[in-house]
């Protein structure tokens, strides 16, 4: 990931690195220094020579790097004289604009034109209305108009949670798109820089869904209106599947960000034990399908674990790892509890989500 970008002799000096200790220093996109992966990656020093009108120039970038919590202290020296000195924290990385790769001209093709047309279509506000109408028609055909409206409201509330998190981090949003037979999608114009942003944006959708299900359940207990119980349990099922640790679902992003932030075997073992406990609890309460999907998703993330050092995102610190894991477990547990408790009422329709998870 990009650790640092500062001006040096009229061009950009950029430092890239990973938790494995690997570092590369670029001056105007030309690699001028490299440090191989190492267990001791705190202190670093990059040195290289440049030629200008005055002759040979000696450039040195040195400093101290701590990943968890992130802190980068650096000094830039030109011919032994201090030119720039600063300290970067996680907030500095989080608020930084993501460096965009250079775009290459695309040759004419029907596929390229179709892709361009789709992009233009996405940018139009009318597409949101068309997708919403298509979703309403699709779900009305499958179920009923009343259930279709309720389901769309649940999807919008879920996606609003993602939008709220994006705005919290100052990211520009394109809005919510409802895709027939697929669900919803919250889009942003900006890219994220940290795993914490990925966690919060991903989990806020299901967390908002949990809040909505609790509100509907409370409304059912107060009024005995059965449709509120149905809305609570089916919304919980919808968000529960979104919390599964399978990419590209929200739960997959959360678990991947947590696992990819561990830089020791102890952390990896804790992650594996946690996944095993989730599978055991699921089977203990008769939620066989949930346990099976949890196991499959955990295996998928485990096999991707070795690629964590290639990530462009700043990893979570120890505190954020604990908070993220607890947030995930409480959200997943809350949604499962709603489905389990409503499934005990004896109503066949309300017990359907529980039967699905127990299949």
mmCIF file of C-alpha atoms in Angstrom:
data_model
loop_
_atom_site.group_PDB
_atom_site.id
_atom_site.type_symbol
_atom_site.label_atom_id
_atom_site.label_comp_id
_atom_site.label_asym_id
_atom_site.label_seq_id
_atom_site.Cartn_x
_atom_site.Cartn_y
_atom_site.Cartn_z
ATOM 1 C CA UNK A 1 0.000 0.000 0.000
ATOM 2 C CA UNK A 2 1.043 3.627 -0.430
ATOM 3 C CA UNK A 3 2.582 4.851 2.816
ATOM 4 C CA UNK A 4 3.861 8.252 1.781
ATOM 5 C CA UNK A 5 3.789 10.710 -1.130
ATOM 6 C CA UNK A 6 5.749 13.987 -0.899
ATOM 7 C CA UNK A 7 7.340 16.432 -3.332
ATOM 8 C CA UNK A 8 11.062 15.988 -3.920
ATOM 9 C CA UNK A 9 13.009 18.142 -6.409
ATOM 10 C CA UNK A 10 9.913 18.962 -8.433
ATOM 11 C CA UNK A 11 8.603 15.400 -8.638
ATOM 12 C CA UNK A 12 6.625 13.044 -6.408
ATOM 13 C CA UNK A 13 8.512 10.745 -4.068
ATOM 14 C CA UNK A 14 6.253 7.786 -3.188
ATOM 15 C CA UNK A 15 6.861 5.049 -0.624
ATOM 16 C CA UNK A 16 5.003 1.722 -0.985
ATOM 17 C CA UNK A 17 5.136 -1.047 1.626
ATOM 18 C CA UNK A 18 3.435 -3.985 3.331
ATOM 19 C CA UNK A 19 3.229 -5.541 6.790
ATOM 20 C CA UNK A 20 5.708 -8.204 5.629
ATOM 21 C CA UNK A 21 8.451 -5.553 5.649
ATOM 22 C CA UNK A 22 8.674 -5.147 1.860
ATOM 23 C CA UNK A 23 9.157 -1.541 0.692
ATOM 24 C CA UNK A 24 9.710 0.245 -2.612
ATOM 25 C CA UNK A 25 10.527 3.915 -3.141
ATOM 26 C CA UNK A 26 9.451 5.621 -6.382
ATOM 27 C CA UNK A 27 10.570 8.985 -7.733
ATOM 28 C CA UNK A 28 8.227 10.073 -10.514
ATOM 29 C CA UNK A 29 7.057 6.433 -10.986
ATOM 30 C CA UNK A 30 10.640 5.180 -11.292
ATOM 31 C CA UNK A 31 11.723 2.674 -8.628
ATOM 32 C CA UNK A 32 14.884 4.080 -7.012
ATOM 33 C CA UNK A 33 15.181 1.897 -3.880
ATOM 34 C CA UNK A 34 13.808 -1.359 -2.515
ATOM 35 C CA UNK A 35 13.819 -3.223 0.824
ATOM 36 C CA UNK A 36 12.982 -6.938 0.806
ATOM 37 C CA UNK A 37 10.516 -8.564 3.217
ATOM 38 C CA UNK A 38 11.844 -8.817 6.756
ATOM 39 C CA UNK A 39 10.580 -9.548 10.280
ATOM 40 C CA UNK A 40 12.247 -6.311 11.443
ATOM 41 C CA UNK A 41 10.495 -3.617 9.444
ATOM 42 C CA UNK A 42 10.331 -0.735 11.939
ATOM 43 C CA UNK A 43 13.487 1.219 11.023
ATOM 44 C CA UNK A 44 14.167 1.903 7.334
ATOM 45 C CA UNK A 45 16.506 3.922 5.146
ATOM 46 C CA UNK A 46 16.271 4.495 1.390
ATOM 47 C CA UNK A 47 19.140 6.190 -0.447
ATOM 48 C CA UNK A 48 19.646 7.009 -4.117
ATOM 49 C CA UNK A 49 21.521 9.450 -6.382
ATOM 50 C CA UNK A 50 20.106 11.963 -8.866
ATOM 51 C CA UNK A 51 21.756 14.094 -11.522
ATOM 52 C CA UNK A 52 20.851 17.756 -12.091
ATOM 53 C CA UNK A 53 22.505 20.924 -13.399
ATOM 54 C CA UNK A 54 24.525 21.348 -10.185
ATOM 55 C CA UNK A 55 25.834 17.792 -10.388
ATOM 56 C CA UNK A 56 25.140 14.707 -8.301
ATOM 57 C CA UNK A 57 22.443 14.898 -5.598
ATOM 58 C CA UNK A 58 22.263 12.408 -2.726
ATOM 59 C CA UNK A 59 18.705 11.733 -1.519
ATOM 60 C CA UNK A 60 17.855 9.831 1.653
ATOM 61 C CA UNK A 61 14.457 8.932 3.095
ATOM 62 C CA UNK A 62 14.663 7.382 6.552
ATOM 63 C CA UNK A 63 12.321 6.815 9.443
ATOM 64 C CA UNK A 64 10.463 4.486 11.773
ATOM 65 C CA UNK A 65 7.341 2.509 10.800
ATOM 66 C CA UNK A 66 4.835 0.923 13.175
ATOM 67 C CA UNK A 67 1.852 -0.897 11.680
ATOM 68 C CA UNK A 68 -0.453 -1.533 14.663
ATOM 69 C CA UNK A 69 -1.345 1.133 15.626
ATOM 70 C CA UNK A 70 -0.068 2.791 12.458
ATOM 71 C CA UNK A 71 2.586 5.478 12.857
ATOM 72 C CA UNK A 72 5.166 6.609 10.316
ATOM 73 C CA UNK A 73 7.963 9.001 11.353
ATOM 74 C CA UNK A 74 10.123 10.056 8.415
ATOM 75 C CA UNK A 75 12.848 12.482 7.377
ATOM 76 C CA UNK A 76 13.802 13.491 3.845
ATOM 77 C CA UNK A 77 17.419 14.635 3.468
ATOM 78 C CA UNK A 78 19.053 16.171 0.376
ATOM 79 C CA UNK A 79 22.856 16.073 0.470
ATOM 80 C CA UNK A 80 22.678 15.563 4.215
ATOM 81 C CA UNK A 81 20.399 18.579 4.860
ATOM 82 C CA UNK A 82 16.906 18.026 6.296
ATOM 83 C CA UNK A 83 14.297 19.006 3.701
ATOM 84 C CA UNK A 84 11.112 17.520 5.162
ATOM 85 C CA UNK A 85 10.084 15.844 8.443
ATOM 86 C CA UNK A 86 6.677 14.658 9.621
ATOM 87 C CA UNK A 87 4.687 11.977 11.446
ATOM 88 C CA UNK A 88 1.699 10.223 9.838
ATOM 89 C CA UNK A 89 -1.083 8.452 11.764
ATOM 90 C CA UNK A 90 -4.009 6.279 10.664
ATOM 91 C CA UNK A 91 -6.279 9.330 10.253
ATOM 92 C CA UNK A 92 -3.823 10.805 7.727
ATOM 93 C CA UNK A 93 -3.985 7.622 5.631
ATOM 94 C CA UNK A 94 -7.765 7.420 5.974
ATOM 95 C CA UNK A 95 -8.328 10.965 4.670
ATOM 96 C CA UNK A 96 -5.852 10.710 1.809
ATOM 97 C CA UNK A 97 -7.013 10.646 -1.789
ATOM 98 C CA UNK A 98 -6.388 7.252 -3.404
ATOM 99 C CA UNK A 99 -3.834 7.431 -6.214
ATOM 100 C CA UNK A 100 -5.560 6.494 -9.458
ATOM 101 C CA UNK A 101 -3.756 4.290 -11.961
ATOM 102 C CA UNK A 102 -3.006 5.767 -15.357
ATOM 103 C CA UNK A 103 -5.804 5.128 -17.795
ATOM 104 C CA UNK A 104 -4.997 3.731 -21.234
ATOM 105 C CA UNK A 105 -7.008 4.489 -24.383
ATOM 106 C CA UNK A 106 -9.533 1.797 -25.220
ATOM 107 C CA UNK A 107 -9.812 0.563 -28.790
ATOM 108 C CA UNK A 108 -13.237 0.504 -30.382
ATOM 109 C CA UNK A 109 -15.232 -2.659 -29.809
ATOM 110 C CA UNK A 110 -18.879 -3.560 -29.357
ATOM 111 C CA UNK A 111 -18.123 -4.832 -25.856
ATOM 112 C CA UNK A 112 -16.356 -1.575 -24.982
ATOM 113 C CA UNK A 113 -19.249 0.491 -26.334
ATOM 114 C CA UNK A 114 -21.706 -1.637 -24.366
ATOM 115 C CA UNK A 115 -19.668 -1.053 -21.200
ATOM 116 C CA UNK A 116 -19.591 2.693 -21.898
ATOM 117 C CA UNK A 117 -23.328 2.691 -22.428
ATOM 118 C CA UNK A 118 -23.853 0.915 -19.115
ATOM 119 C CA UNK A 119 -21.685 3.498 -17.335
ATOM 120 C CA UNK A 120 -23.647 6.334 -18.880
ATOM 121 C CA UNK A 121 -26.870 4.606 -17.891
ATOM 122 C CA UNK A 122 -25.673 4.251 -14.302
ATOM 123 C CA UNK A 123 -24.914 7.944 -14.083
ATOM 124 C CA UNK A 124 -28.492 8.891 -14.928
ATOM 125 C CA UNK A 125 -30.915 9.289 -12.052
ATOM 126 C CA UNK A 126 -33.670 7.661 -14.078
ATOM 127 C CA UNK A 127 -31.946 4.280 -13.802
ATOM 128 C CA UNK A 128 -32.628 4.242 -10.060
ATOM 129 C CA UNK A 129 -36.354 4.627 -10.718
ATOM 130 C CA UNK A 130 -36.294 1.933 -13.422
ATOM 131 C CA UNK A 131 -34.441 -0.530 -11.194
ATOM 132 C CA UNK A 132 -36.800 0.196 -8.286
ATOM 133 C CA UNK A 133 -39.853 -0.335 -10.508
ATOM 134 C CA UNK A 134 -38.328 -3.543 -11.863
ATOM 135 C CA UNK A 135 -37.668 -4.803 -8.348
ATOM 136 C CA UNK A 136 -41.214 -3.994 -7.238
ATOM 137 C CA UNK A 137 -42.670 -5.820 -10.251
ATOM 138 C CA UNK A 138 -40.357 -8.833 -9.762
ATOM 139 C CA UNK A 139 -41.091 -9.274 -6.063
ATOM 140 C CA UNK A 140 -44.828 -8.661 -6.579
ATOM 141 C CA UNK A 141 -44.829 -11.446 -9.173
ATOM 142 C CA UNK A 142 -43.033 -13.813 -6.779
ATOM 143 C CA UNK A 143 -44.975 -12.902 -3.624
ATOM 144 C CA UNK A 144 -47.541 -10.091 -3.282
ATOM 145 C CA UNK A 145 -47.561 -6.330 -3.707
ATOM 146 C CA UNK A 146 -47.671 -5.810 0.074
ATOM 147 C CA UNK A 147 -44.703 -8.112 0.701
ATOM 148 C CA UNK A 148 -42.819 -6.576 -2.250
ATOM 149 C CA UNK A 149 -43.154 -3.077 -0.815
ATOM 150 C CA UNK A 150 -42.044 -4.297 2.624
ATOM 151 C CA UNK A 151 -39.047 -6.119 1.126
ATOM 152 C CA UNK A 152 -37.951 -3.059 -0.853
ATOM 153 C CA UNK A 153 -38.196 -0.913 2.283
ATOM 154 C CA UNK A 154 -35.946 -3.430 4.069
ATOM 155 C CA UNK A 155 -33.426 -3.331 1.211
ATOM 156 C CA UNK A 156 -33.392 0.463 1.147
ATOM 157 C CA UNK A 157 -32.904 0.637 4.932
ATOM 158 C CA UNK A 158 -30.023 -1.856 4.671
ATOM 159 C CA UNK A 159 -28.312 0.072 1.872
ATOM 160 C CA UNK A 160 -28.877 3.363 3.706
ATOM 161 C CA UNK A 161 -26.665 1.970 6.458
ATOM 162 C CA UNK A 162 -23.843 1.627 3.911
ATOM 163 C CA UNK A 163 -24.483 5.149 2.573
ATOM 164 C CA UNK A 164 -24.468 6.587 6.107
ATOM 165 C CA UNK A 165 -21.064 4.997 6.782
ATOM 166 C CA UNK A 166 -19.638 6.255 3.471
ATOM 167 C CA UNK A 167 -20.716 9.810 4.287
ATOM 168 C CA UNK A 168 -19.220 9.481 7.776
ATOM 169 C CA UNK A 169 -15.814 8.897 6.168
ATOM 170 C CA UNK A 170 -16.337 11.768 3.740
ATOM 171 C CA UNK A 171 -16.726 9.569 0.659
ATOM 172 C CA UNK A 172 -18.822 10.762 -2.262
ATOM 173 C CA UNK A 173 -21.851 8.531 -2.873
ATOM 174 C CA UNK A 174 -23.826 7.755 -6.028
ATOM 175 C CA UNK A 175 -26.870 6.550 -4.120
ATOM 176 C CA UNK A 176 -28.825 3.308 -3.818
ATOM 177 C CA UNK A 177 -29.649 0.978 -6.712
ATOM 178 C CA UNK A 178 -32.251 -1.787 -6.374
ATOM 179 C CA UNK A 179 -31.412 -4.742 -8.629
ATOM 180 C CA UNK A 180 -34.340 -7.120 -9.445
ATOM 181 C CA UNK A 181 -33.868 -10.658 -8.011
ATOM 182 C CA UNK A 182 -30.462 -9.624 -6.607
ATOM 183 C CA UNK A 183 -31.075 -7.046 -3.865
ATOM 184 C CA UNK A 184 -29.613 -3.587 -3.438
ATOM 185 C CA UNK A 185 -26.332 -1.823 -4.072
ATOM 186 C CA UNK A 186 -24.856 1.315 -2.492
ATOM 187 C CA UNK A 187 -22.234 2.946 -4.722
ATOM 188 C CA UNK A 188 -19.470 5.432 -4.003
ATOM 189 C CA UNK A 189 -17.311 7.552 -6.321
ATOM 190 C CA UNK A 190 -14.319 7.304 -3.968
ATOM 191 C CA UNK A 191 -12.077 4.437 -2.897
ATOM 192 C CA UNK A 192 -11.253 3.491 0.676
ATOM 193 C CA UNK A 193 -7.780 3.545 2.230
ATOM 194 C CA UNK A 194 -8.108 1.475 5.426
ATOM 195 C CA UNK A 195 -9.521 -1.818 6.663
ATOM 196 C CA UNK A 196 -11.498 0.099 9.305
ATOM 197 C CA UNK A 197 -13.378 1.938 6.567
ATOM 198 C CA UNK A 198 -14.105 -1.405 4.884
ATOM 199 C CA UNK A 199 -15.380 -2.858 8.183
ATOM 200 C CA UNK A 200 -17.684 0.028 9.076
ATOM 201 C CA UNK A 201 -19.111 0.496 5.582
ATOM 202 C CA UNK A 202 -19.722 -3.255 5.166
ATOM 203 C CA UNK A 203 -21.251 -3.982 8.561
ATOM 204 C CA UNK A 204 -23.480 -0.907 8.809
ATOM 205 C CA UNK A 205 -25.934 -2.371 6.268
ATOM 206 C CA UNK A 206 -26.693 -5.549 8.274
ATOM 207 C CA UNK A 207 -26.496 -3.558 11.530
ATOM 208 C CA UNK A 208 -29.204 -1.182 10.282
ATOM 209 C CA UNK A 209 -31.144 -4.294 9.251
ATOM 210 C CA UNK A 210 -30.842 -5.634 12.810
ATOM 211 C CA UNK A 211 -32.171 -2.341 14.209
ATOM 212 C CA UNK A 212 -35.137 -2.491 11.818
ATOM 213 C CA UNK A 213 -35.939 -6.105 12.769
ATOM 214 C CA UNK A 214 -35.805 -5.266 16.486
ATOM 215 C CA UNK A 215 -38.109 -2.271 15.943
ATOM 216 C CA UNK A 216 -40.600 -4.434 14.011
ATOM 217 C CA UNK A 217 -40.457 -7.138 16.682
ATOM 218 C CA UNK A 218 -41.132 -4.621 19.451
ATOM 219 C CA UNK A 219 -44.019 -3.258 17.389
ATOM 220 C CA UNK A 220 -45.413 -6.798 17.057
ATOM 221 C CA UNK A 221 -45.230 -7.410 20.826
ATOM 222 C CA UNK A 222 -47.055 -4.129 21.481
ATOM 223 C CA UNK A 223 -49.759 -4.423 18.803
ATOM 224 C CA UNK A 224 -50.011 -8.142 17.864
ATOM 225 C CA UNK A 225 -49.955 -7.115 14.195
ATOM 226 C CA UNK A 226 -48.602 -10.262 12.558
ATOM 227 C CA UNK A 227 -47.180 -8.561 9.482
ATOM 228 C CA UNK A 228 -44.666 -6.797 11.750
ATOM 229 C CA UNK A 229 -43.397 -10.161 12.991
ATOM 230 C CA UNK A 230 -43.128 -11.372 9.412
ATOM 231 C CA UNK A 231 -41.228 -8.242 8.435
ATOM 232 C CA UNK A 232 -38.889 -8.668 11.424
ATOM 233 C CA UNK A 233 -38.024 -12.303 10.712
ATOM 234 C CA UNK A 234 -37.684 -12.110 6.926
ATOM 235 C CA UNK A 235 -35.629 -8.925 7.174
ATOM 236 C CA UNK A 236 -33.424 -10.710 9.725
ATOM 237 C CA UNK A 237 -32.979 -13.635 7.296
ATOM 238 C CA UNK A 238 -32.080 -11.252 4.465
ATOM 239 C CA UNK A 239 -29.422 -9.488 6.551
ATOM 240 C CA UNK A 240 -28.169 -12.734 8.078
ATOM 241 C CA UNK A 241 -27.231 -14.089 4.656
ATOM 242 C CA UNK A 242 -25.481 -10.787 3.980
ATOM 243 C CA UNK A 243 -23.383 -11.401 7.112
ATOM 244 C CA UNK A 244 -22.041 -14.755 5.895
ATOM 245 C CA UNK A 245 -18.232 -14.744 5.486
ATOM 246 C CA UNK A 246 -18.477 -15.236 1.733
ATOM 247 C CA UNK A 247 -17.156 -12.630 -0.687
ATOM 248 C CA UNK A 248 -18.526 -10.332 -2.022
ATOM 249 C CA UNK A 249 -21.172 -10.300 0.763
ATOM 250 C CA UNK A 250 -20.843 -7.788 3.617
ATOM 251 C CA UNK A 251 -19.776 -10.494 6.062
ATOM 252 C CA UNK A 252 -17.043 -11.595 3.678
ATOM 253 C CA UNK A 253 -15.593 -8.081 3.656
ATOM 254 C CA UNK A 254 -15.746 -7.876 7.459
ATOM 255 C CA UNK A 255 -14.088 -11.230 8.138
ATOM 256 C CA UNK A 256 -11.503 -10.673 5.399
ATOM 257 C CA UNK A 257 -10.513 -7.298 6.857
ATOM 258 C CA UNK A 258 -10.170 -8.798 10.339
ATOM 259 C CA UNK A 259 -8.176 -11.834 9.151
ATOM 260 C CA UNK A 260 -5.932 -9.796 6.845
ATOM 261 C CA UNK A 261 -5.023 -7.475 9.732
ATOM 262 C CA UNK A 262 -3.460 -10.282 11.780
ATOM 263 C CA UNK A 263 0.304 -10.372 11.399
ATOM 264 C CA UNK A 264 1.017 -13.320 13.688
ATOM 265 C CA UNK A 265 0.111 -16.988 14.006
ATOM 266 C CA UNK A 266 -1.618 -16.277 17.313
ATOM 267 C CA UNK A 267 -4.077 -13.973 15.531
ATOM 268 C CA UNK A 268 -4.687 -16.529 12.791
ATOM 269 C CA UNK A 269 -5.332 -19.293 15.350
ATOM 270 C CA UNK A 270 -7.790 -17.020 17.200
ATOM 271 C CA UNK A 271 -9.597 -16.333 13.917
ATOM 272 C CA UNK A 272 -9.841 -20.062 13.087
ATOM 273 C CA UNK A 273 -11.097 -20.916 16.601
ATOM 274 C CA UNK A 274 -13.708 -18.169 16.367
ATOM 275 C CA UNK A 275 -14.968 -19.508 13.040
ATOM 276 C CA UNK A 276 -15.089 -23.041 14.481
ATOM 277 C CA UNK A 277 -17.088 -21.807 17.486
ATOM 278 C CA UNK A 278 -19.590 -20.096 15.166
ATOM 279 C CA UNK A 279 -20.078 -23.320 13.197
ATOM 280 C CA UNK A 280 -20.530 -25.348 16.409
ATOM 281 C CA UNK A 281 -23.117 -22.932 17.852
ATOM 282 C CA UNK A 282 -25.042 -22.966 14.552
ATOM 283 C CA UNK A 283 -25.300 -26.761 14.535
ATOM 284 C CA UNK A 284 -26.086 -26.819 18.272
ATOM 285 C CA UNK A 285 -29.206 -24.693 17.693
ATOM 286 C CA UNK A 286 -30.203 -26.707 14.621
ATOM 287 C CA UNK A 287 -29.148 -24.067 12.072
ATOM 288 C CA UNK A 288 -27.395 -26.555 9.793
ATOM 289 C CA UNK A 289 -27.421 -24.406 6.637
ATOM 290 C CA UNK A 290 -26.016 -21.414 8.511
ATOM 291 C CA UNK A 291 -23.235 -23.560 10.007
ATOM 292 C CA UNK A 292 -22.383 -25.028 6.606
ATOM 293 C CA UNK A 293 -22.173 -21.612 4.914
ATOM 294 C CA UNK A 294 -20.087 -20.217 7.792
ATOM 295 C CA UNK A 295 -17.644 -23.087 7.370
ATOM 296 C CA UNK A 296 -17.391 -22.653 3.586
ATOM 297 C CA UNK A 297 -16.890 -18.896 3.906
ATOM 298 C CA UNK A 298 -14.234 -19.262 6.616
ATOM 299 C CA UNK A 299 -12.270 -21.719 4.451
ATOM 300 C CA UNK A 300 -12.434 -19.279 1.510
ATOM 301 C CA UNK A 301 -11.016 -16.416 3.605
ATOM 302 C CA UNK A 302 -8.374 -18.706 5.144
ATOM 303 C CA UNK A 303 -7.006 -19.585 1.692
ATOM 304 C CA UNK A 304 -6.821 -15.884 0.804
ATOM 305 C CA UNK A 305 -4.943 -15.096 4.034
ATOM 306 C CA UNK A 306 -1.494 -15.512 2.445
ATOM 307 C CA UNK A 307 -2.297 -12.703 0.012
ATOM 308 C CA UNK A 308 -2.917 -10.160 2.775
ATOM 309 C CA UNK A 309 0.447 -8.405 2.268
ATOM 310 C CA UNK A 310 -0.553 -7.486 -1.292
ATOM 311 C CA UNK A 311 -3.460 -5.387 -0.004
ATOM 312 C CA UNK A 312 -3.554 -1.631 -0.602
ATOM 313 C CA UNK A 313 -5.528 -1.058 2.628
ATOM 314 C CA UNK A 314 -4.071 -0.080 5.990
ATOM 315 C CA UNK A 315 -4.678 -2.988 8.446
ATOM 316 C CA UNK A 316 -6.707 -2.745 11.650
ATOM 317 C CA UNK A 317 -4.919 -2.073 14.927
ATOM 318 C CA UNK A 318 -5.419 -4.431 17.890
ATOM 319 C CA UNK A 319 -8.275 -2.398 19.376
ATOM 320 C CA UNK A 320 -10.111 -2.187 16.037
ATOM 321 C CA UNK A 321 -9.702 -5.960 15.540
ATOM 322 C CA UNK A 322 -11.454 -6.660 18.854
ATOM 323 C CA UNK A 323 -14.212 -4.090 18.221
ATOM 324 C CA UNK A 324 -14.818 -5.419 14.692
ATOM 325 C CA UNK A 325 -14.991 -9.058 15.840
ATOM 326 C CA UNK A 326 -17.437 -8.231 18.659
ATOM 327 C CA UNK A 327 -19.552 -6.070 16.335
ATOM 328 C CA UNK A 328 -19.726 -8.893 13.792
ATOM 329 C CA UNK A 329 -20.597 -11.562 16.393
ATOM 330 C CA UNK A 330 -23.270 -9.415 18.075
ATOM 331 C CA UNK A 331 -24.899 -8.503 14.741
ATOM 332 C CA UNK A 332 -24.829 -12.094 13.489
ATOM 333 C CA UNK A 333 -26.065 -13.393 16.854
ATOM 334 C CA UNK A 334 -28.843 -10.792 17.074
ATOM 335 C CA UNK A 335 -30.194 -11.625 13.614
ATOM 336 C CA UNK A 336 -30.026 -15.371 14.345
ATOM 337 C CA UNK A 337 -31.777 -14.890 17.708
ATOM 338 C CA UNK A 338 -34.683 -13.031 16.071
ATOM 339 C CA UNK A 339 -35.165 -15.841 13.553
ATOM 340 C CA UNK A 340 -34.935 -18.504 16.281
ATOM 341 C CA UNK A 341 -37.323 -16.806 18.729
ATOM 342 C CA UNK A 342 -39.962 -15.936 16.116
ATOM 343 C CA UNK A 343 -39.672 -19.491 14.787
ATOM 344 C CA UNK A 344 -40.863 -20.808 18.174
ATOM 345 C CA UNK A 345 -44.256 -19.060 17.941
ATOM 346 C CA UNK A 346 -45.889 -22.022 16.169
ATOM 347 C CA UNK A 347 -46.871 -19.961 13.126
ATOM 348 C CA UNK A 348 -45.860 -21.942 10.012
ATOM 349 C CA UNK A 349 -45.217 -18.846 7.894
ATOM 350 C CA UNK A 350 -43.112 -17.129 10.561
ATOM 351 C CA UNK A 351 -41.152 -20.344 11.173
ATOM 352 C CA UNK A 352 -40.129 -20.578 7.483
ATOM 353 C CA UNK A 353 -36.796 -18.708 7.881
ATOM 354 C CA UNK A 354 -35.869 -21.023 10.779
ATOM 355 C CA UNK A 355 -36.705 -24.066 8.632
ATOM 356 C CA UNK A 356 -34.540 -22.654 5.825
ATOM 357 C CA UNK A 357 -31.553 -22.288 8.151
ATOM 358 C CA UNK A 358 -32.149 -25.752 9.595
ATOM 359 C CA UNK A 359 -32.363 -27.449 6.213
#
